[in-house]
Amino acid sequence: MRWFLLGVLISTPVHALEVAAEIEPAPARAGERVQLTLRVTSNSRQAVNVEDLGLGRFVLVSKGGSSSSTQMTFSGGQRSVVHSSVFRFVLRAPKKPGDYPLGPVKVRAGTQAGQSAQVPVRVISSSASVPATSRASEDLFVDFTVDPEEPYVGQQFTVTAHVYSRVRLEGVADLDYPEANGVWWEQLENPSRAGSEVVVYSGRRYRRHMIGRIAGFAEKSGDLTLSGGEAVVQVLQGDRFFGGMTEKTLQANPVTLRVKELPGGVQPIQVGRYRVRYGYIPDRLELGDVIEFKVTVKGEGNIKAFPLPEVRLPPGLRGFTPKRDVVMNEDTPLLGGTLTWVLPIQATVPGKHRLPAMVVRWFNPDKMDIRETRVGPFEFEVTGTLSNPLDEPTAEATQTESSTLRGPIGSFRARRPALSWLAERSWLLGLFALLVVLWLPRRQIQQQTVEEHRRGELELALERALGVPVRGLGRDELIAQAKKALGPDRAEHLNAQLSALDAATYGPSDRAAEAMKARLVSWLGESS
């Protein structure tokens, strides 16, 4: 009998402790103090000990004290006793803004053990604005967060939309992100229904739903305020059988971020986290061979507009139109991808050649420094022999040609009667030459029309304004011709417009690039 009672006591289940953890204030500011509050409930009178706070990146500053209480209730003739303990700790938040987990917090009371859920804590910079405290009394609101809160000009910052709910949220009907002047946007993802998590916001429990993200790039430094964000959500009222669905429009508080200025000599399109690779150049070529000078840039940033320096080819090397291809990454919160740039080069003169180095530069916002990769220089030898040019006849041909031109033409005509011309075939050649003379201008006009159709409007406008063919010219050669034809001031203006057009061509909007090209063509027409 004693063994039976002992077995019953051993097999009796032990009730676990219930532990709830809360952080004040939320969100926390970087490097500042926050208060962690633990609420532990159990049916045991034994003292509660905190074994592990699960601090992670947080630092324990001090213990803020504790309190306990006991509540007795009767239900169905049964008495139950609930013991509650409250512990307070002062912590220091991480120094860098971001999302940090806290917990789970593990406690023990005698033989009973328990732990809290992990609490996600958002840490913002000390200068960032916090949503109004009136949100703490609402059961449903939308909040937009920015990361990072102090980006550089040209660096991506991500705006994330969250809906905080203490009611049943069924879906999102519409979402408008906050806007500001001087920012261009790129959509990242906008899920119709994302996952949710339980968080503590201003001391209250909410279920937080991520409903969308968008990437922004600021074009100038200074304080930037994003406003006008709102979300239209669908909420279930009552139950599924007797309740109904209703839509509510939620207005968001403005979000402020501080855009930092770039170092001197750095363009906004050079900001990112990149790696540069380049292809192999053989050290020996045959005359007329075409090689590909290939550079690959891979990483995160506005890679569509990433600039590459112009390559100046020495005499004896001919460059063709470079090929530029960008493949964007998918399903990532940061924009980026792989840029492949290929310049075909043909050797036209035998001998030793040296392809000058290309220096690729960019600004890393994480390390806050300018980085560069030197591509080249490359040296190679071209073997082969140049043939005689067609426009330089040999000595034998010159002597033969000079001997056939001896003697006056009149002496030949004096020995021929008038009707004897019909017996010669030379009059057929003359008639054929006349037909060619009449047909050739028309053919040239047709070819010119076809050629102008094949070439772009910008190329034709440049040729009319400068008076020389521009296909195959580098930027420096083009600007040198422009200085001769248009003057130094207009040539500098043309150079600036071409640089802006290059950046817009690989930017987010094709319409902006086409409009800029049309204005440049019109300006060239006025200058010609």
Short mmCIF file of C-alpha atoms in Angstrom, two decimals:
data_model
loop_
_atom_site.label_atom_id
_atom_site.label_comp_id
_atom_site.label_asym_id
_atom_site.label_seq_id
_atom_site.Cartn_x
_atom_site.Cartn_y
_atom_site.Cartn_z
CA MET A 1 0.00 0.00 0.00
CA ARG A 2 2.82 2.43 0.79
CA TRP A 3 4.46 1.64 -2.55
CA PHE A 4 1.19 2.38 -4.36
CA LEU A 5 0.79 5.80 -2.72
CA LEU A 6 4.40 6.64 -3.48
CA GLY A 7 3.86 5.77 -7.15
CA VAL A 8 0.81 8.05 -7.32
CA LEU A 9 2.75 10.93 -5.83
CA ILE A 10 5.64 10.46 -8.22
CA SER A 11 3.39 10.30 -11.30
CA THR A 12 1.42 13.42 -10.38
CA PRO A 13 2.08 16.10 -13.08
CA VAL A 14 3.82 19.27 -12.02
CA HIS A 15 2.22 22.48 -13.22
CA ALA A 16 4.66 24.78 -15.03
CA LEU A 17 5.07 28.42 -14.11
CA GLU A 18 3.52 31.08 -16.31
CA VAL A 19 6.01 33.82 -17.19
CA ALA A 20 5.31 37.07 -19.08
CA ALA A 21 8.05 39.56 -20.03
CA GLU A 22 7.49 43.22 -20.99
CA ILE A 23 9.85 46.03 -22.06
CA GLU A 24 9.38 49.75 -21.36
CA PRO A 25 9.69 51.98 -23.33
CA ALA A 26 9.05 50.35 -26.68
CA PRO A 27 10.64 50.97 -29.07
CA ALA A 28 13.90 51.40 -27.15
CA ARG A 29 16.50 54.00 -27.99
CA ALA A 30 20.04 52.94 -28.86
CA GLY A 31 22.38 52.93 -25.85
CA GLU A 32 19.69 54.11 -23.37
CA ARG A 33 18.13 52.36 -20.38
CA VAL A 34 14.97 50.27 -20.53
CA GLN A 35 13.00 48.40 -17.87
CA LEU A 36 12.31 44.67 -18.09
CA THR A 37 9.25 43.55 -16.07
CA LEU A 38 8.62 39.84 -15.31
CA ARG A 39 5.25 38.57 -14.08
CA VAL A 40 5.31 35.01 -12.74
CA THR A 41 2.16 33.15 -11.62
CA SER A 42 2.03 29.68 -10.00
CA ASN A 43 0.21 27.62 -7.42
CA SER A 44 3.34 27.12 -5.34
CA ARG A 45 4.35 29.11 -2.29
CA GLN A 46 8.00 28.48 -2.88
CA ALA A 47 10.18 31.43 -3.78
CA VAL A 48 10.67 32.19 -7.45
CA ASN A 49 14.26 32.42 -8.71
CA VAL A 50 15.23 33.97 -12.05
CA GLU A 51 17.84 31.67 -13.58
CA ASP A 52 18.44 33.25 -17.00
CA LEU A 53 17.31 36.61 -18.38
CA GLY A 54 18.26 35.76 -21.97
CA LEU A 55 19.77 39.23 -22.43
CA GLY A 56 21.39 38.68 -25.81
CA ARG A 57 22.81 42.09 -26.89
CA PHE A 58 21.24 43.87 -23.89
CA VAL A 59 23.30 44.63 -20.77
CA LEU A 60 22.03 44.26 -17.17
CA VAL A 61 22.50 47.53 -15.27
CA SER A 62 20.72 46.81 -11.98
CA LYS A 63 17.86 44.96 -10.31
CA GLY A 64 14.87 47.18 -9.74
CA GLY A 65 13.18 45.25 -6.94
CA SER A 66 10.37 42.69 -6.68
CA SER A 67 6.92 42.20 -5.18
CA SER A 68 4.51 39.31 -4.60
CA SER A 69 0.82 38.71 -3.95
CA THR A 70 -1.56 35.81 -3.30
CA GLN A 71 -5.11 35.41 -4.60
CA MET A 72 -7.55 32.74 -3.37
CA THR A 73 -10.61 31.73 -5.43
CA PHE A 74 -13.44 29.17 -5.02
CA SER A 75 -14.98 27.42 -8.00
CA GLY A 76 -17.27 24.36 -7.89
CA GLY A 77 -16.54 23.87 -4.25
CA GLN A 78 -12.80 23.74 -4.95
CA ARG A 79 -10.34 26.24 -3.55
CA SER A 80 -7.41 27.40 -5.65
CA VAL A 81 -4.55 29.64 -4.65
CA VAL A 82 -2.57 31.66 -7.19
CA HIS A 83 0.73 33.25 -6.23
CA SER A 84 2.01 36.15 -8.34
CA SER A 85 5.52 37.59 -8.34
CA VAL A 86 6.76 40.69 -10.16
CA PHE A 87 10.46 41.32 -10.87
CA ARG A 88 11.96 44.46 -12.39
CA PHE A 89 15.37 44.85 -14.04
CA VAL A 90 17.10 47.86 -15.58
CA LEU A 91 18.84 47.07 -18.89
CA ARG A 92 20.86 49.03 -21.41
CA ALA A 93 19.80 48.72 -25.06
CA PRO A 94 22.32 47.93 -27.84
CA LYS A 95 24.18 50.91 -29.29
CA LYS A 96 23.26 50.12 -32.91
CA PRO A 97 19.63 50.51 -34.13
CA GLY A 98 17.88 47.36 -35.31
CA ASP A 99 15.65 44.48 -34.17
CA TYR A 100 16.96 42.45 -31.24
CA PRO A 101 15.43 39.44 -29.44
CA LEU A 102 15.19 39.38 -25.65
CA GLY A 103 14.63 36.11 -23.80
CA PRO A 104 13.22 33.64 -23.28
CA VAL A 105 13.52 34.38 -19.55
CA LYS A 106 13.83 31.17 -17.48
CA VAL A 107 12.59 30.95 -13.86
CA ARG A 108 12.17 28.21 -11.25
CA ALA A 109 10.10 27.79 -8.06
CA GLY A 110 11.05 24.59 -6.26
CA THR A 111 10.34 21.73 -8.67
CA GLN A 112 8.38 23.92 -11.04
CA ALA A 113 10.08 25.61 -14.01
CA GLY A 114 8.89 27.98 -16.70
CA GLN A 115 10.04 30.42 -19.32
CA SER A 116 8.62 33.40 -21.19
CA ALA A 117 8.21 33.82 -24.91
CA GLN A 118 10.97 35.59 -26.78
CA VAL A 119 10.27 39.34 -26.94
CA PRO A 120 11.32 41.15 -30.16
CA VAL A 121 12.56 44.64 -29.30
CA ARG A 122 13.03 47.37 -31.88
CA VAL A 123 15.92 49.71 -31.09
CA ILE A 124 15.90 53.12 -32.78
CA SER A 125 18.51 55.88 -32.89
CA SER A 126 18.49 58.53 -30.20
CA SER A 127 17.41 61.22 -32.69
CA ALA A 128 14.57 59.25 -34.31
CA SER A 129 10.95 60.19 -33.72
CA VAL A 130 8.63 57.80 -31.92
CA PRO A 131 4.93 57.29 -32.78
CA ALA A 132 2.56 59.22 -30.58
CA THR A 133 1.82 57.65 -27.21
CA SER A 134 -1.90 57.81 -27.96
CA ARG A 135 -1.36 54.63 -30.00
CA ALA A 136 -1.02 52.73 -26.72
CA SER A 137 -4.76 53.10 -26.05
CA GLU A 138 -5.83 51.88 -29.50
CA ASP A 139 -6.65 48.27 -30.33
CA LEU A 140 -5.75 48.63 -34.03
CA PHE A 141 -3.23 50.92 -35.72
CA VAL A 142 -0.61 50.96 -38.50
CA ASP A 143 3.04 51.88 -38.01
CA PHE A 144 5.82 52.48 -40.56
CA THR A 145 9.44 51.89 -39.52
CA VAL A 146 12.61 52.88 -41.37
CA ASP A 147 15.90 50.98 -41.44
CA PRO A 148 18.49 52.44 -41.34
CA GLU A 149 17.24 55.65 -39.80
CA GLU A 150 20.37 57.60 -40.80
CA PRO A 151 21.22 56.50 -44.37
CA TYR A 152 23.67 58.17 -46.69
CA VAL A 153 22.60 59.91 -49.88
CA GLY A 154 22.04 57.14 -52.43
CA GLN A 155 21.92 54.37 -49.79
CA GLN A 156 18.82 52.19 -49.63
CA PHE A 157 16.54 52.61 -46.63
CA THR A 158 13.64 50.21 -46.18
CA VAL A 159 10.19 51.31 -45.04
CA THR A 160 8.29 48.44 -43.42
CA ALA A 161 4.55 48.60 -42.72
CA HIS A 162 3.18 46.83 -39.61
CA VAL A 163 -0.38 46.58 -38.34
CA TYR A 164 -0.70 46.23 -34.55
CA SER A 165 -3.94 44.51 -33.60
CA ARG A 166 -5.78 43.42 -30.48
CA VAL A 167 -8.78 42.41 -32.59
CA ARG A 168 -9.32 39.83 -35.33
CA LEU A 169 -7.52 41.04 -38.48
CA GLU A 170 -8.65 39.26 -41.66
CA GLY A 171 -6.72 41.06 -44.41
CA VAL A 172 -5.40 44.26 -45.95
CA ALA A 173 -7.43 45.87 -48.74
CA ASP A 174 -5.08 48.77 -49.59
CA LEU A 175 -1.75 50.20 -48.49
CA ASP A 176 -0.25 53.64 -49.17
CA TYR A 177 3.34 54.22 -48.12
CA PRO A 178 4.47 57.58 -46.72
CA GLU A 179 6.15 59.86 -49.26
CA ALA A 180 8.52 62.82 -49.48
CA ASN A 181 10.15 64.93 -52.18
CA GLY A 182 13.64 64.03 -53.30
CA VAL A 183 13.20 60.24 -52.95
CA TRP A 184 12.73 57.60 -55.62
CA TRP A 185 11.18 54.27 -54.63
CA GLU A 186 11.48 50.62 -55.58
CA GLN A 187 8.83 48.06 -54.56
CA LEU A 188 10.22 45.11 -52.59
CA GLU A 189 7.24 43.02 -51.57
CA ASN A 190 3.63 43.59 -50.59
CA PRO A 191 2.13 40.34 -49.26
CA SER A 192 -1.65 40.13 -49.02
CA ARG A 193 -1.34 38.36 -45.66
CA ALA A 194 1.99 38.02 -43.89
CA GLY A 195 2.89 36.14 -40.75
CA SER A 196 2.36 37.69 -37.35
CA GLU A 197 3.99 37.66 -33.92
CA VAL A 198 3.04 38.69 -30.40
CA VAL A 199 4.86 41.81 -29.19
CA VAL A 200 4.60 44.26 -26.30
CA TYR A 201 4.02 47.86 -27.39
CA SER A 202 3.90 50.57 -24.71
CA GLY A 203 3.12 47.95 -22.06
CA ARG A 204 0.27 46.27 -23.99
CA ARG A 205 0.24 42.99 -25.90
CA TYR A 206 -0.43 43.19 -29.62
CA ARG A 207 -0.29 40.86 -32.56
CA ARG A 208 1.97 42.52 -35.13
CA HIS A 209 1.41 41.82 -38.85
CA MET A 210 4.01 42.76 -41.49
CA ILE A 211 1.97 43.90 -44.53
CA GLY A 212 4.56 45.40 -46.92
CA ARG A 213 8.03 46.78 -47.62
CA ILE A 214 9.42 49.37 -49.99
CA ALA A 215 12.95 50.62 -50.70
CA GLY A 216 13.79 54.32 -50.88
CA PHE A 217 16.86 56.26 -52.05
CA ALA A 218 17.31 59.86 -50.91
CA GLU A 219 18.81 62.29 -53.41
CA LYS A 220 20.07 64.93 -50.96
CA SER A 221 21.24 65.15 -47.36
CA GLY A 222 19.36 66.58 -44.37
CA ASP A 223 16.28 65.76 -42.30
CA LEU A 224 13.60 63.94 -44.28
CA THR A 225 10.00 63.50 -43.13
CA LEU A 226 7.84 60.77 -44.67
CA SER A 227 4.13 61.40 -44.28
CA GLY A 228 0.79 60.35 -45.73
CA GLY A 229 0.96 56.63 -44.98
CA GLU A 230 -2.26 54.73 -44.42
CA ALA A 231 -3.71 51.22 -44.62
CA VAL A 232 -7.22 49.94 -45.24
CA VAL A 233 -7.71 46.70 -43.26
CA GLN A 234 -10.52 44.19 -42.92
CA VAL A 235 -11.62 43.32 -39.39
CA LEU A 236 -14.01 40.58 -38.24
CA GLN A 237 -16.69 41.81 -35.85
CA GLY A 238 -18.44 39.23 -33.68
CA ASP A 239 -17.95 35.60 -34.74
CA ARG A 240 -17.81 33.94 -38.14
CA PHE A 241 -21.48 32.94 -38.11
CA PHE A 242 -23.28 35.96 -36.68
CA GLY A 243 -20.63 38.66 -37.13
CA GLY A 244 -19.55 40.52 -40.24
CA MET A 245 -16.54 41.93 -42.03
CA THR A 246 -15.84 45.65 -41.88
CA GLU A 247 -13.11 47.85 -43.35
CA LYS A 248 -11.19 50.41 -41.36
CA THR A 249 -8.80 53.10 -42.62
CA LEU A 250 -5.74 53.50 -40.40
CA GLN A 251 -3.67 56.68 -40.57
CA ALA A 252 0.04 56.49 -39.73
CA ASN A 253 2.19 59.00 -37.89
CA PRO A 254 4.97 60.72 -39.89
CA VAL A 255 8.40 59.11 -39.91
CA THR A 256 11.56 61.21 -39.76
CA LEU A 257 15.04 60.12 -40.83
CA ARG A 258 18.33 61.94 -41.15
CA VAL A 259 20.15 61.57 -44.47
CA LYS A 260 23.93 61.86 -44.17
CA GLU A 261 26.13 63.59 -46.73
CA LEU A 262 28.54 61.59 -48.88
CA PRO A 263 32.30 62.17 -48.85
CA GLY A 264 33.73 64.45 -51.51
CA GLY A 265 34.05 62.97 -54.97
CA VAL A 266 31.44 60.24 -54.40
CA GLN A 267 28.25 60.12 -56.47
CA PRO A 268 24.96 58.75 -55.04
CA ILE A 269 24.99 55.95 -57.65
CA GLN A 270 28.34 54.74 -56.24
CA VAL A 271 26.91 53.78 -52.83
CA GLY A 272 26.63 50.07 -52.09
CA ARG A 273 28.30 46.87 -50.98
CA TYR A 274 30.04 45.46 -54.04
CA ARG A 275 32.62 42.94 -55.21
CA VAL A 276 34.42 43.37 -58.54
CA ARG A 277 35.81 40.62 -60.78
CA TYR A 278 37.29 40.78 -64.27
CA GLY A 279 38.02 38.37 -67.09
CA TYR A 280 41.29 37.02 -68.45
CA ILE A 281 43.13 38.81 -71.30
CA PRO A 282 45.50 36.54 -73.37
CA ASP A 283 49.10 37.70 -73.76
CA ARG A 284 49.33 36.83 -77.49
CA LEU A 285 46.87 37.61 -80.30
CA GLU A 286 46.69 37.34 -84.06
CA LEU A 287 46.18 40.49 -86.10
CA GLY A 288 42.44 41.13 -86.48
CA ASP A 289 41.42 39.02 -83.47
CA VAL A 290 38.68 40.40 -81.22
CA ILE A 291 38.98 40.00 -77.45
CA GLU A 292 36.42 40.83 -74.74
CA PHE A 293 37.38 43.08 -71.84
CA LYS A 294 34.90 41.87 -69.19
CA VAL A 295 34.16 43.37 -65.76
CA THR A 296 31.58 41.94 -63.32
CA VAL A 297 30.18 43.90 -60.36
CA LYS A 298 28.07 41.99 -57.83
CA GLY A 299 26.47 43.19 -54.61
CA GLU A 300 23.77 45.29 -52.96
CA GLY A 301 22.88 48.81 -54.04
CA ASN A 302 21.50 50.73 -57.01
CA ILE A 303 23.41 48.44 -59.35
CA LYS A 304 21.34 49.41 -62.41
CA ALA A 305 22.92 52.87 -62.35
CA PHE A 306 26.37 51.86 -61.07
CA PRO A 307 28.96 53.81 -63.13
CA LEU A 308 32.03 52.28 -64.73
CA PRO A 309 34.94 54.48 -65.88
CA GLU A 310 35.60 55.01 -69.57
CA VAL A 311 38.39 52.96 -71.13
CA ARG A 312 40.82 54.90 -73.33
CA LEU A 313 42.30 52.63 -75.97
CA PRO A 314 45.81 53.33 -77.33
CA PRO A 315 46.50 53.52 -81.09
CA GLY A 316 46.36 50.14 -82.78
CA LEU A 317 43.34 48.95 -80.76
CA ARG A 318 39.78 49.46 -81.91
CA GLY A 319 36.89 49.42 -79.45
CA PHE A 320 33.29 48.52 -80.27
CA THR A 321 30.09 49.46 -78.44
CA PRO A 322 30.25 47.97 -74.91
CA LYS A 323 27.53 45.61 -73.73
CA ARG A 324 25.93 46.16 -70.31
CA ASP A 325 23.63 43.61 -68.66
CA VAL A 326 22.09 43.65 -65.16
CA VAL A 327 20.42 40.68 -63.43
CA MET A 328 18.59 41.68 -60.23
CA ASN A 329 18.40 39.52 -57.12
CA GLU A 330 14.99 38.13 -56.17
CA ASP A 331 13.22 37.72 -52.81
CA THR A 332 15.72 39.85 -50.88
CA PRO A 333 15.03 42.89 -48.68
CA LEU A 334 17.99 44.77 -50.20
CA LEU A 335 18.17 45.71 -53.86
CA GLY A 336 21.13 44.34 -55.72
CA GLY A 337 22.27 41.94 -58.39
CA THR A 338 25.03 41.32 -60.90
CA LEU A 339 26.27 43.85 -63.48
CA THR A 340 28.20 42.44 -66.43
CA TRP A 341 30.08 44.90 -68.69
CA VAL A 342 31.86 43.67 -71.85
CA LEU A 343 33.94 45.80 -74.24
CA PRO A 344 34.93 44.06 -77.53
CA ILE A 345 38.44 45.15 -78.65
CA GLN A 346 40.11 44.40 -82.00
CA ALA A 347 43.85 44.58 -82.67
CA THR A 348 44.48 46.46 -85.95
CA VAL A 349 48.27 46.96 -85.79
CA PRO A 350 50.88 44.29 -84.99
CA GLY A 351 53.31 44.74 -82.12
CA LYS A 352 53.18 45.10 -78.36
CA HIS A 353 50.11 46.79 -76.86
CA ARG A 354 49.18 47.90 -73.36
CA LEU A 355 45.56 48.16 -72.25
CA PRO A 356 45.43 50.81 -69.48
CA ALA A 357 44.02 50.04 -66.05
CA MET A 358 40.42 50.72 -65.04
CA VAL A 359 39.75 51.78 -61.44
CA VAL A 360 36.27 50.88 -60.15
CA ARG A 361 35.30 52.94 -57.07
CA TRP A 362 32.35 52.81 -54.68
CA PHE A 363 31.39 53.90 -51.15
CA ASN A 364 30.59 51.25 -48.52
CA PRO A 365 27.98 52.71 -46.10
CA ASP A 366 28.64 50.04 -43.45
CA LYS A 367 32.40 50.65 -43.24
CA MET A 368 31.97 54.35 -44.12
CA ASP A 369 34.94 54.30 -46.51
CA ILE A 370 35.70 54.54 -50.22
CA ARG A 371 36.78 51.28 -51.79
CA GLU A 372 38.27 50.58 -55.18
CA THR A 373 39.39 47.69 -57.37
CA ARG A 374 42.07 48.15 -60.00
CA VAL A 375 41.38 46.21 -63.19
CA GLY A 376 44.56 45.85 -65.24
CA PRO A 377 46.72 47.04 -66.87
CA PHE A 378 47.05 44.27 -69.46
CA GLU A 379 49.95 43.81 -71.88
CA PHE A 380 49.83 41.55 -74.93
CA GLU A 381 51.54 41.08 -78.28
CA VAL A 382 49.82 41.07 -81.66
CA THR A 383 51.43 39.01 -84.41
CA GLY A 384 50.76 39.32 -88.14
CA THR A 385 51.56 41.47 -91.18
CA LEU A 386 49.64 44.41 -92.57
CA SER A 387 48.67 44.12 -96.27
CA ASN A 388 49.25 46.99 -98.79
CA PRO A 389 46.50 49.58 -98.57
CA LEU A 390 44.16 49.71 -101.54
CA ASP A 391 44.67 53.41 -102.11
CA GLU A 392 48.48 53.10 -102.49
CA PRO A 393 49.29 51.39 -105.85
CA THR A 394 52.57 49.58 -106.38
CA ALA A 395 55.38 50.85 -108.64
CA GLU A 396 54.57 48.37 -111.40
CA ALA A 397 50.93 49.38 -111.49
CA THR A 398 51.93 53.04 -111.60
CA GLN A 399 54.29 52.46 -114.52
CA THR A 400 51.68 50.47 -116.45
CA GLU A 401 49.05 53.12 -115.87
CA SER A 402 51.35 55.91 -116.98
CA SER A 403 52.25 54.07 -120.24
CA THR A 404 48.61 53.69 -121.25
CA LEU A 405 48.01 57.43 -120.93
CA ARG A 406 50.70 58.38 -123.48
CA GLY A 407 49.67 60.08 -126.75
CA PRO A 408 47.06 62.76 -127.48
CA ILE A 409 43.42 61.75 -127.62
CA GLY A 410 42.86 63.89 -130.72
CA SER A 411 45.18 61.73 -132.87
CA PHE A 412 42.99 58.69 -132.13
CA ARG A 413 39.82 60.51 -133.13
CA ALA A 414 41.35 61.80 -136.40
CA ARG A 415 41.84 58.30 -137.72
CA ARG A 416 38.22 57.17 -137.08
CA PRO A 417 35.22 57.91 -139.27
CA ALA A 418 31.99 59.00 -137.59
CA LEU A 419 30.03 55.76 -138.14
CA SER A 420 32.94 53.61 -137.00
CA TRP A 421 31.98 54.37 -133.30
CA LEU A 422 29.07 52.00 -133.63
CA ALA A 423 31.44 49.14 -134.31
CA GLU A 424 33.25 49.76 -131.00
CA ARG A 425 32.02 48.35 -127.68
CA SER A 426 33.19 51.38 -125.81
CA TRP A 427 29.92 53.23 -126.47
CA LEU A 428 28.09 50.51 -124.53
CA LEU A 429 30.38 51.18 -121.59
CA GLY A 430 29.65 54.89 -121.86
CA LEU A 431 25.91 54.29 -121.88
CA PHE A 432 26.19 52.02 -118.85
CA ALA A 433 28.22 54.66 -117.02
CA LEU A 434 25.52 57.25 -117.77
CA LEU A 435 22.83 54.98 -116.32
CA VAL A 436 24.93 54.45 -113.21
CA VAL A 437 25.36 58.20 -112.78
CA LEU A 438 21.59 58.72 -112.99
CA TRP A 439 20.76 55.78 -110.66
CA LEU A 440 23.49 56.16 -108.00
CA PRO A 441 22.18 59.37 -106.31
CA ARG A 442 18.75 57.81 -105.91
CA ARG A 443 20.30 54.67 -104.46
CA GLN A 444 22.40 56.71 -102.06
CA ILE A 445 19.31 58.57 -100.90
CA GLN A 446 17.53 55.26 -100.23
CA GLN A 447 20.56 53.88 -98.37
CA GLN A 448 20.84 57.09 -96.38
CA THR A 449 17.17 56.83 -95.44
CA VAL A 450 17.61 53.19 -94.34
CA GLU A 451 20.80 54.05 -92.45
CA GLU A 452 19.11 56.96 -90.67
CA HIS A 453 16.26 54.64 -89.72
CA ARG A 454 18.71 52.16 -88.25
CA ARG A 455 20.59 54.77 -86.27
CA GLY A 456 19.05 56.45 -83.27
CA GLU A 457 17.73 60.00 -83.14
CA LEU A 458 20.46 61.02 -80.71
CA GLU A 459 23.26 59.79 -82.98
CA LEU A 460 21.80 61.60 -85.98
CA ALA A 461 21.36 64.79 -83.96
CA LEU A 462 24.99 64.62 -82.79
CA GLU A 463 26.26 64.13 -86.34
CA ARG A 464 24.22 67.09 -87.64
CA ALA A 465 25.41 69.33 -84.81
CA LEU A 466 29.09 68.33 -84.91
CA GLY A 467 29.38 67.71 -88.65
CA VAL A 468 31.32 64.43 -88.25
CA PRO A 469 30.34 60.74 -87.81
CA VAL A 470 30.14 59.90 -84.11
CA ARG A 471 29.76 56.12 -84.17
CA GLY A 472 32.85 54.52 -82.57
CA LEU A 473 34.00 57.76 -80.89
CA GLY A 474 34.82 57.72 -77.20
CA ARG A 475 33.47 60.35 -74.82
CA ASP A 476 36.70 62.40 -74.88
CA GLU A 477 36.86 62.35 -78.68
CA LEU A 478 33.18 63.32 -78.91
CA ILE A 479 33.61 66.28 -76.54
CA ALA A 480 36.75 67.37 -78.44
CA GLN A 481 34.70 67.52 -81.67
CA ALA A 482 31.96 69.37 -79.81
CA LYS A 483 34.40 72.05 -78.65
CA LYS A 484 35.41 72.66 -82.28
CA ALA A 485 31.83 72.76 -83.60
CA LEU A 486 29.86 74.23 -80.67
CA GLY A 487 32.41 75.99 -78.50
CA PRO A 488 33.76 75.17 -75.00
CA ASP A 489 30.62 76.19 -73.05
CA ARG A 490 28.19 74.20 -75.15
CA ALA A 491 30.60 71.24 -75.19
CA GLU A 492 30.67 71.19 -71.35
CA HIS A 493 26.87 71.38 -71.31
CA LEU A 494 26.71 68.45 -73.74
CA ASN A 495 29.09 66.41 -71.56
CA ALA A 496 26.94 67.04 -68.46
CA GLN A 497 23.75 66.11 -70.32
CA LEU A 498 25.29 62.86 -71.62
CA SER A 499 26.41 61.91 -68.07
CA ALA A 500 22.92 62.58 -66.73
CA LEU A 501 21.42 60.54 -69.57
CA ASP A 502 23.73 57.60 -68.75
CA ALA A 503 22.57 57.62 -65.12
CA ALA A 504 18.89 57.92 -66.11
CA THR A 505 19.17 55.11 -68.68
CA TYR A 506 19.99 52.60 -65.94
CA GLY A 507 17.74 54.18 -63.36
CA PRO A 508 14.29 53.04 -62.19
CA SER A 509 12.24 55.00 -64.78
CA ASP A 510 12.44 54.47 -68.56
CA ARG A 511 10.15 57.45 -69.18
CA ALA A 512 12.58 59.81 -67.48
CA ALA A 513 15.43 58.59 -69.70
CA GLU A 514 13.33 58.96 -72.89
CA ALA A 515 12.24 62.47 -71.90
CA MET A 516 15.84 63.48 -71.18
CA LYS A 517 16.97 62.07 -74.55
CA ALA A 518 14.22 64.01 -76.37
CA ARG A 519 15.31 67.27 -74.71
CA LEU A 520 18.92 66.62 -75.65
CA VAL A 521 17.98 65.94 -79.29
CA SER A 522 15.96 69.17 -79.37
CA TRP A 523 18.87 71.14 -77.90
CA LEU A 524 21.26 69.69 -80.48
CA GLY A 525 18.84 70.67 -83.25
CA GLU A 526 18.87 74.27 -82.02
CA SER A 527 22.68 74.25 -81.82
CA SER A 528 23.22 72.92 -85.37
#
